[in-house]
XYZ file of C-alpha atoms in Angstrom:
412
model
C -0.117 -35.793 38.155
C -3.086 -36.617 40.362
C -5.384 -36.621 37.400
C -3.043 -38.858 35.452
C -2.892 -41.305 38.297
C -6.613 -41.256 38.612
C -7.113 -42.092 34.847
C -4.760 -45.116 35.309
C -6.749 -46.441 38.154
C -10.037 -45.960 36.319
C -8.837 -48.018 33.337
C -7.377 -50.657 35.577
C -10.656 -51.007 37.424
C -12.572 -51.570 34.147
C -10.151 -54.305 33.213
C -10.671 -56.074 36.690
C -14.404 -55.767 36.247
C -14.210 -57.531 32.937
C -12.271 -60.305 34.476
C -15.028 -61.203 37.046
C -15.158 -64.971 37.088
C -18.916 -65.226 37.882
C -19.854 -63.063 34.969
C -17.625 -65.226 32.636
C -19.087 -68.395 34.036
C -22.761 -67.354 33.625
C -21.978 -66.321 30.051
C -20.155 -69.445 29.227
C -23.017 -71.615 30.559
C -25.636 -69.733 28.660
C -23.550 -69.720 25.288
C -23.026 -73.391 24.995
C -24.819 -76.735 25.764
C -24.482 -77.725 29.293
C -22.832 -80.882 30.057
C -25.203 -83.792 31.085
C -24.310 -87.186 32.496
C -25.554 -90.422 30.932
C -28.285 -92.724 32.365
C -27.588 -93.273 36.002
C -24.607 -91.034 35.847
C -23.437 -88.170 38.185
C -22.119 -84.668 37.422
C -19.303 -83.650 39.759
C -17.679 -80.245 39.806
C -13.909 -79.374 40.533
C -12.874 -75.748 40.767
C -9.110 -74.979 40.979
C -7.203 -71.777 40.983
C -7.461 -68.161 42.374
C -10.782 -67.620 40.711
C -12.147 -71.025 41.894
C -14.799 -69.794 44.343
C -16.010 -67.118 41.999
C -16.349 -69.621 39.231
C -17.809 -72.373 41.305
C -20.701 -70.401 42.755
C -22.703 -69.735 39.573
C -21.656 -73.211 38.158
C -23.233 -74.986 41.270
C -26.405 -73.011 40.926
C -26.737 -73.816 37.158
C -25.523 -77.483 37.137
C -26.603 -78.839 40.574
C -23.543 -81.096 40.917
C -23.593 -84.200 43.159
C -20.222 -83.209 44.671
C -18.094 -79.944 44.430
C -14.403 -79.714 45.353
C -12.869 -76.233 45.247
C -9.075 -75.693 45.678
C -7.891 -72.022 45.987
C -5.337 -70.018 47.873
C -5.407 -68.087 51.149
C -7.296 -64.779 50.588
C -9.440 -66.074 47.837
C -11.254 -68.664 49.913
C -14.774 -68.247 51.157
C -17.577 -70.422 52.580
C -19.543 -72.038 49.726
C -22.468 -74.117 50.991
C -22.529 -77.536 49.440
C -18.930 -77.407 48.511
C -15.659 -78.705 49.998
C -13.332 -75.778 50.046
C -9.625 -76.466 50.449
C -6.851 -73.806 50.823
C -3.476 -74.592 49.118
C -0.133 -72.770 48.993
C 0.702 -70.212 46.363
C 3.073 -69.446 44.747
C 5.084 -72.099 46.551
C 3.390 -75.588 46.709
C 2.584 -77.002 50.142
C 1.385 -80.137 52.022
C -2.221 -78.721 51.943
C -2.032 -78.453 48.252
C -0.738 -82.038 48.013
C -3.657 -83.245 50.124
C -6.065 -81.324 47.730
C -4.461 -82.934 44.749
C -4.952 -86.333 46.406
C -8.573 -85.575 46.939
C -9.171 -84.447 43.424
C -7.391 -87.481 42.089
C -9.547 -89.692 44.174
C -12.680 -87.902 43.019
C -11.695 -88.183 39.370
C -10.695 -91.979 39.769
C -14.146 -92.811 41.206
C -16.022 -91.645 38.014
C -17.527 -94.007 35.430
C -18.463 -93.779 31.736
C -21.800 -92.212 32.411
C -20.348 -89.562 34.705
C -19.354 -86.081 33.968
C -16.491 -84.101 35.580
C -16.680 -80.293 35.065
C -13.383 -78.713 35.853
C -13.263 -74.958 36.407
C -9.685 -73.847 35.794
C -8.023 -70.544 36.570
C -4.515 -69.205 37.219
C -2.493 -70.287 40.159
C -3.647 -73.998 40.027
C -0.231 -75.096 39.099
C 1.245 -74.287 42.498
C -2.020 -75.377 44.265
C -2.060 -78.893 43.013
C 1.388 -80.483 43.667
C 1.217 -84.213 42.754
C 4.724 -85.573 42.387
C 5.329 -88.432 40.021
C 6.299 -91.843 41.348
C 9.914 -91.541 42.681
C 9.625 -87.831 43.465
C 8.641 -86.042 46.688
C 6.793 -82.810 47.420
C 10.112 -81.230 48.260
C 11.252 -82.041 44.688
C 8.256 -80.435 43.195
C 8.601 -77.417 45.500
C 12.286 -77.084 44.351
C 11.363 -77.192 40.644
C 8.813 -74.487 41.252
C 11.176 -72.199 43.226
C 14.011 -72.580 40.586
C 11.742 -71.864 37.685
C 10.176 -68.803 39.262
C 13.566 -67.292 40.200
C 15.064 -68.040 36.750
C 13.251 -65.594 34.779
C 11.457 -68.252 32.754
C 8.182 -67.294 31.072
C 5.093 -69.105 31.944
C 5.207 -71.667 29.170
C 8.796 -72.716 30.057
C 7.885 -72.819 33.728
C 4.817 -75.060 33.096
C 6.768 -77.343 30.816
C 8.861 -78.107 33.880
C 5.840 -78.297 36.240
C 4.052 -80.748 33.896
C 7.160 -83.052 33.656
C 7.187 -83.639 37.449
C 3.429 -83.878 38.090
C 0.761 -86.613 37.817
C -2.110 -84.092 37.326
C -0.569 -81.583 34.899
C -0.343 -82.008 31.156
C -3.755 -83.676 30.908
C -3.097 -85.968 33.947
C -6.444 -85.059 35.577
C -8.449 -85.887 32.409
C -6.552 -89.193 32.070
C -7.402 -90.206 35.713
C -11.047 -89.347 35.146
C -11.449 -91.484 31.978
C -13.672 -92.875 30.782
C -15.882 -90.162 32.272
C -16.780 -87.124 30.120
C -14.494 -84.176 31.130
C -15.526 -80.559 30.365
C -13.080 -77.774 31.437
C -14.192 -73.981 31.491
C -10.953 -72.113 31.570
C -10.424 -68.562 32.828
C -7.026 -67.842 31.142
C -4.094 -66.092 32.865
C -1.661 -66.653 30.011
C -1.008 -64.688 26.846
C -2.573 -66.504 23.921
C -5.032 -68.465 26.113
C -3.449 -71.854 25.297
C -5.305 -74.365 27.512
C -2.155 -76.493 27.758
C -0.536 -73.643 29.567
C -3.086 -72.353 31.879
C -2.532 -73.979 35.222
C -0.204 -76.460 33.545
C -3.071 -77.893 31.528
C -4.809 -80.468 33.974
C -7.216 -81.399 31.208
C -5.171 -80.565 28.100
C -2.335 -82.343 26.231
C 1.197 -81.805 27.494
C 2.988 -78.737 26.166
C 5.987 -80.779 25.509
C 7.925 -83.992 26.420
C 10.682 -84.704 28.889
C 13.415 -84.032 26.337
C 11.998 -80.465 26.017
C 11.785 -80.106 29.852
C 15.443 -81.092 30.115
C 16.344 -78.649 27.401
C 14.401 -75.879 29.216
C 16.212 -76.546 32.476
C 19.542 -76.343 30.920
C 18.773 -73.273 28.930
C 17.579 -71.579 32.157
C 20.893 -72.605 33.870
C 19.095 -74.513 36.567
C 19.791 -78.173 35.638
C 22.550 -78.715 38.050
C 20.424 -77.182 40.907
C 17.483 -79.507 40.275
C 17.014 -82.373 42.856
C 18.826 -85.621 41.842
C 15.474 -87.397 41.525
C 14.109 -84.729 39.099
C 17.257 -85.039 36.911
C 16.888 -88.861 36.787
C 13.289 -88.590 35.796
C 13.950 -86.077 32.971
C 16.824 -88.106 31.684
C 14.881 -91.432 31.686
C 12.929 -92.778 28.586
C 9.329 -91.563 28.352
C 6.374 -93.618 27.201
C 3.839 -91.530 25.246
C 1.048 -90.450 27.290
C -2.538 -91.700 26.263
C -4.451 -89.116 24.313
C -6.309 -86.573 26.585
C -10.057 -86.731 26.042
C -11.533 -83.469 27.318
C -13.701 -80.560 26.116
C -11.583 -77.507 26.921
C -13.354 -74.120 26.566
C -11.552 -70.805 27.307
C -14.278 -68.340 28.840
C -12.130 -65.213 29.457
C -8.665 -63.883 29.524
C -6.169 -60.963 29.383
C -7.218 -59.713 25.919
C -10.813 -59.312 26.988
C -9.851 -57.171 29.971
C -7.562 -54.993 27.797
C -10.423 -54.402 25.377
C -12.642 -53.537 28.367
C -10.165 -50.956 29.497
C -10.204 -49.517 26.000
C -13.980 -49.396 25.958
C -14.116 -47.570 29.252
C -11.275 -45.055 28.311
C -12.352 -42.947 25.267
C -9.365 -42.065 22.986
C -7.066 -44.662 24.526
C -4.611 -46.513 22.384
C -3.726 -50.206 22.758
C -0.135 -51.169 22.553
C 0.491 -53.346 19.477
C 1.488 -56.598 21.226
C 1.259 -58.112 24.740
C 4.094 -57.192 27.227
C 6.045 -60.429 27.675
C 9.611 -61.273 28.344
C 12.105 -59.654 30.713
C 10.902 -56.408 32.590
C 13.742 -54.477 30.917
C 12.404 -55.257 27.539
C 8.786 -54.489 28.674
C 9.949 -51.152 30.227
C 11.495 -50.146 26.967
C 8.210 -50.908 25.078
C 6.471 -48.639 27.494
C 8.971 -45.872 27.294
C 8.765 -45.985 23.470
C 5.418 -44.165 23.876
C 7.029 -41.176 25.531
C 7.774 -39.728 22.016
C 4.037 -39.594 21.186
C 1.396 -36.895 22.091
C -0.287 -37.038 25.441
C -3.054 -39.599 26.209
C -3.541 -43.098 27.523
C -1.836 -46.182 26.376
C -3.068 -49.554 27.410
C -1.210 -52.948 27.734
C -1.654 -56.504 28.867
C 0.465 -59.543 29.201
C 2.833 -61.069 31.628
C 6.532 -60.251 32.093
C 9.357 -62.113 33.882
C 12.081 -61.073 36.408
C 15.385 -62.748 36.684
C 16.190 -62.625 40.502
C 19.747 -61.400 41.237
C 19.298 -59.710 44.553
C 17.650 -60.661 47.812
C 14.875 -58.084 47.989
C 11.130 -58.491 47.795
C 8.859 -57.512 44.872
C 7.261 -59.040 41.807
C 7.198 -58.429 38.049
C 4.601 -55.622 38.129
C 6.401 -53.667 40.996
C 9.743 -54.012 39.275
C 8.253 -52.932 35.897
C 6.640 -49.953 37.389
C 9.919 -48.882 39.169
C 11.974 -49.238 36.005
C 9.507 -47.096 34.019
C 9.496 -44.449 36.986
C 13.346 -44.399 36.894
C 13.809 -44.142 33.167
C 10.796 -41.947 32.549
C 11.981 -39.359 35.095
C 14.369 -37.842 32.656
C 11.930 -37.476 29.801
C 10.777 -33.984 30.636
C 7.118 -34.629 30.871
C 4.471 -35.641 33.383
C 3.322 -39.100 33.389
C 1.731 -41.867 35.498
C 2.132 -45.582 34.945
C 0.312 -48.438 36.460
C 1.411 -52.078 36.329
C -0.811 -54.538 38.236
C -1.604 -58.196 38.612
C -5.296 -58.972 38.160
C -5.184 -61.335 41.017
C -4.154 -58.626 43.390
C -0.898 -60.211 44.372
C 2.480 -59.569 42.769
C 5.184 -62.052 43.673
C 5.637 -62.893 47.413
C 4.015 -59.523 48.515
C 0.652 -58.254 49.397
C 0.875 -55.526 46.687
C -0.834 -56.042 43.199
C 1.860 -53.876 41.517
C 2.736 -50.226 41.442
C 1.328 -46.837 40.349
C 4.196 -44.448 39.720
C 4.692 -41.013 38.263
C 7.432 -38.596 37.237
C 8.200 -37.689 40.798
C 8.395 -41.304 42.219
C 12.187 -41.456 42.232
C 12.453 -38.037 43.945
C 10.058 -39.281 46.653
C 12.148 -42.420 47.150
C 15.329 -40.299 47.518
C 13.572 -37.978 49.925
C 12.724 -40.990 52.055
C 16.370 -42.119 52.112
C 16.239 -44.720 49.349
C 18.438 -45.222 46.231
C 16.197 -46.302 43.231
C 19.121 -47.957 41.310
C 20.378 -49.896 44.267
C 16.944 -51.139 45.305
C 16.385 -52.332 41.742
C 19.684 -54.071 41.781
C 18.518 -55.940 44.925
C 15.062 -56.752 43.251
C 13.711 -54.802 46.110
C 10.891 -52.900 44.225
C 8.530 -53.549 47.094
C 10.580 -51.549 49.535
C 11.198 -48.804 46.795
C 7.541 -48.293 46.061
C 6.665 -48.369 49.729
C 9.118 -45.453 50.307
C 7.481 -43.434 47.606
C 3.918 -44.527 48.607
C 3.354 -45.982 45.088
C 2.366 -49.535 45.825
C -0.901 -50.605 44.242
C -3.048 -52.323 46.857
C -6.141 -54.040 45.838
C -6.297 -57.205 48.144
C -7.297 -60.555 46.609
C -9.525 -59.995 43.579
C -10.839 -63.478 43.295
C -9.794 -63.602 39.648
C -6.596 -63.894 37.606
C -6.162 -62.993 33.960
C -2.468 -62.059 34.108
C -1.287 -58.417 34.143
C -2.636 -55.010 32.919
C -0.747 -51.822 32.457
C -1.851 -48.252 31.793
C 0.389 -45.278 30.804
C -1.078 -41.783 31.008
C 1.043 -39.047 29.490
C 0.435 -35.317 29.759
C 0.668 -33.212 26.552
C 4.207 -31.985 25.971
C 4.731 -28.662 27.761
C 2.116 -29.240 30.396
């Protein structure tokens, strides 16, 4: 099984390499006309998200901005001469993020018609830029974020809720910067690469209105748990937002990394659709390939977990553990990797898991019960017992999740 595990890791590394933000930025800046301010105008740069530093560095070299503001999370921050680098909370918003959002708002508000604001957007910025609407508090926005993440909501539903309670999301940043020209270069961490969904769309039109946000909260069963101020806001009439004027360009994403994995893995097959939805459904999709001949199957996407227990883990660790448990009785050797390209899966320091046919036996030998640990959403502890945690450290990028299944030929 060591060879199967090694093949999983090699494919995953190829996907990470393709998601390098500096490479994507340099390609984007060479492929399209560079934004230029009008007579007497300024060009300012704002980079937000987990890949902010990696995106900002080549952009600063190419564009020579008058001012650069970078907002990222702990572990992805680094000194960047000529830039103001701010560290904000992720996945839970915090006061540092609120301060960063205020500074970004002030920067945008100070721009004029001849000015240009170039916004470099990557995954994670939703949590890093809390900016509660009037009448709400930071605690209200934190509660919305926590409830959505624990509910099993997909990223689109989660960001509909986030947009509804934030001044900057759903095109808010672009509206504050008007009448300046706004150009956004977006490294996508969502399936489908919709600019409205990535980082909750600070420079794009809203995904949906308050009525839809209210319906999402009810469908997820979290309406009654929302703070009273949030329920009042979502129940109040809404004036249509002004049109969002911005040039949004997607410069990389999950599909490109899956294609890179395929190019680096001769003979590999790509699963027909992205892995989305609940981890149970995603595990079933992975296990459907166990009836096929041996080889490598590649996946990409972003799953969800409904939290019912009190353990620690994340969607990638839980998916890997479910595949390990259900694949153990299939009578063949396999290895399966599920990892977040940002290097952090849920509130843990693991990127995901790399499991094989003997994972559950190792958990049992270490005194653990795989099924009981899963019931507690304690995949991190389970995979630690079997020594199957995928540890990459912060990667400086984020294009959602990648998975690799390596199957030995039957009878081997």
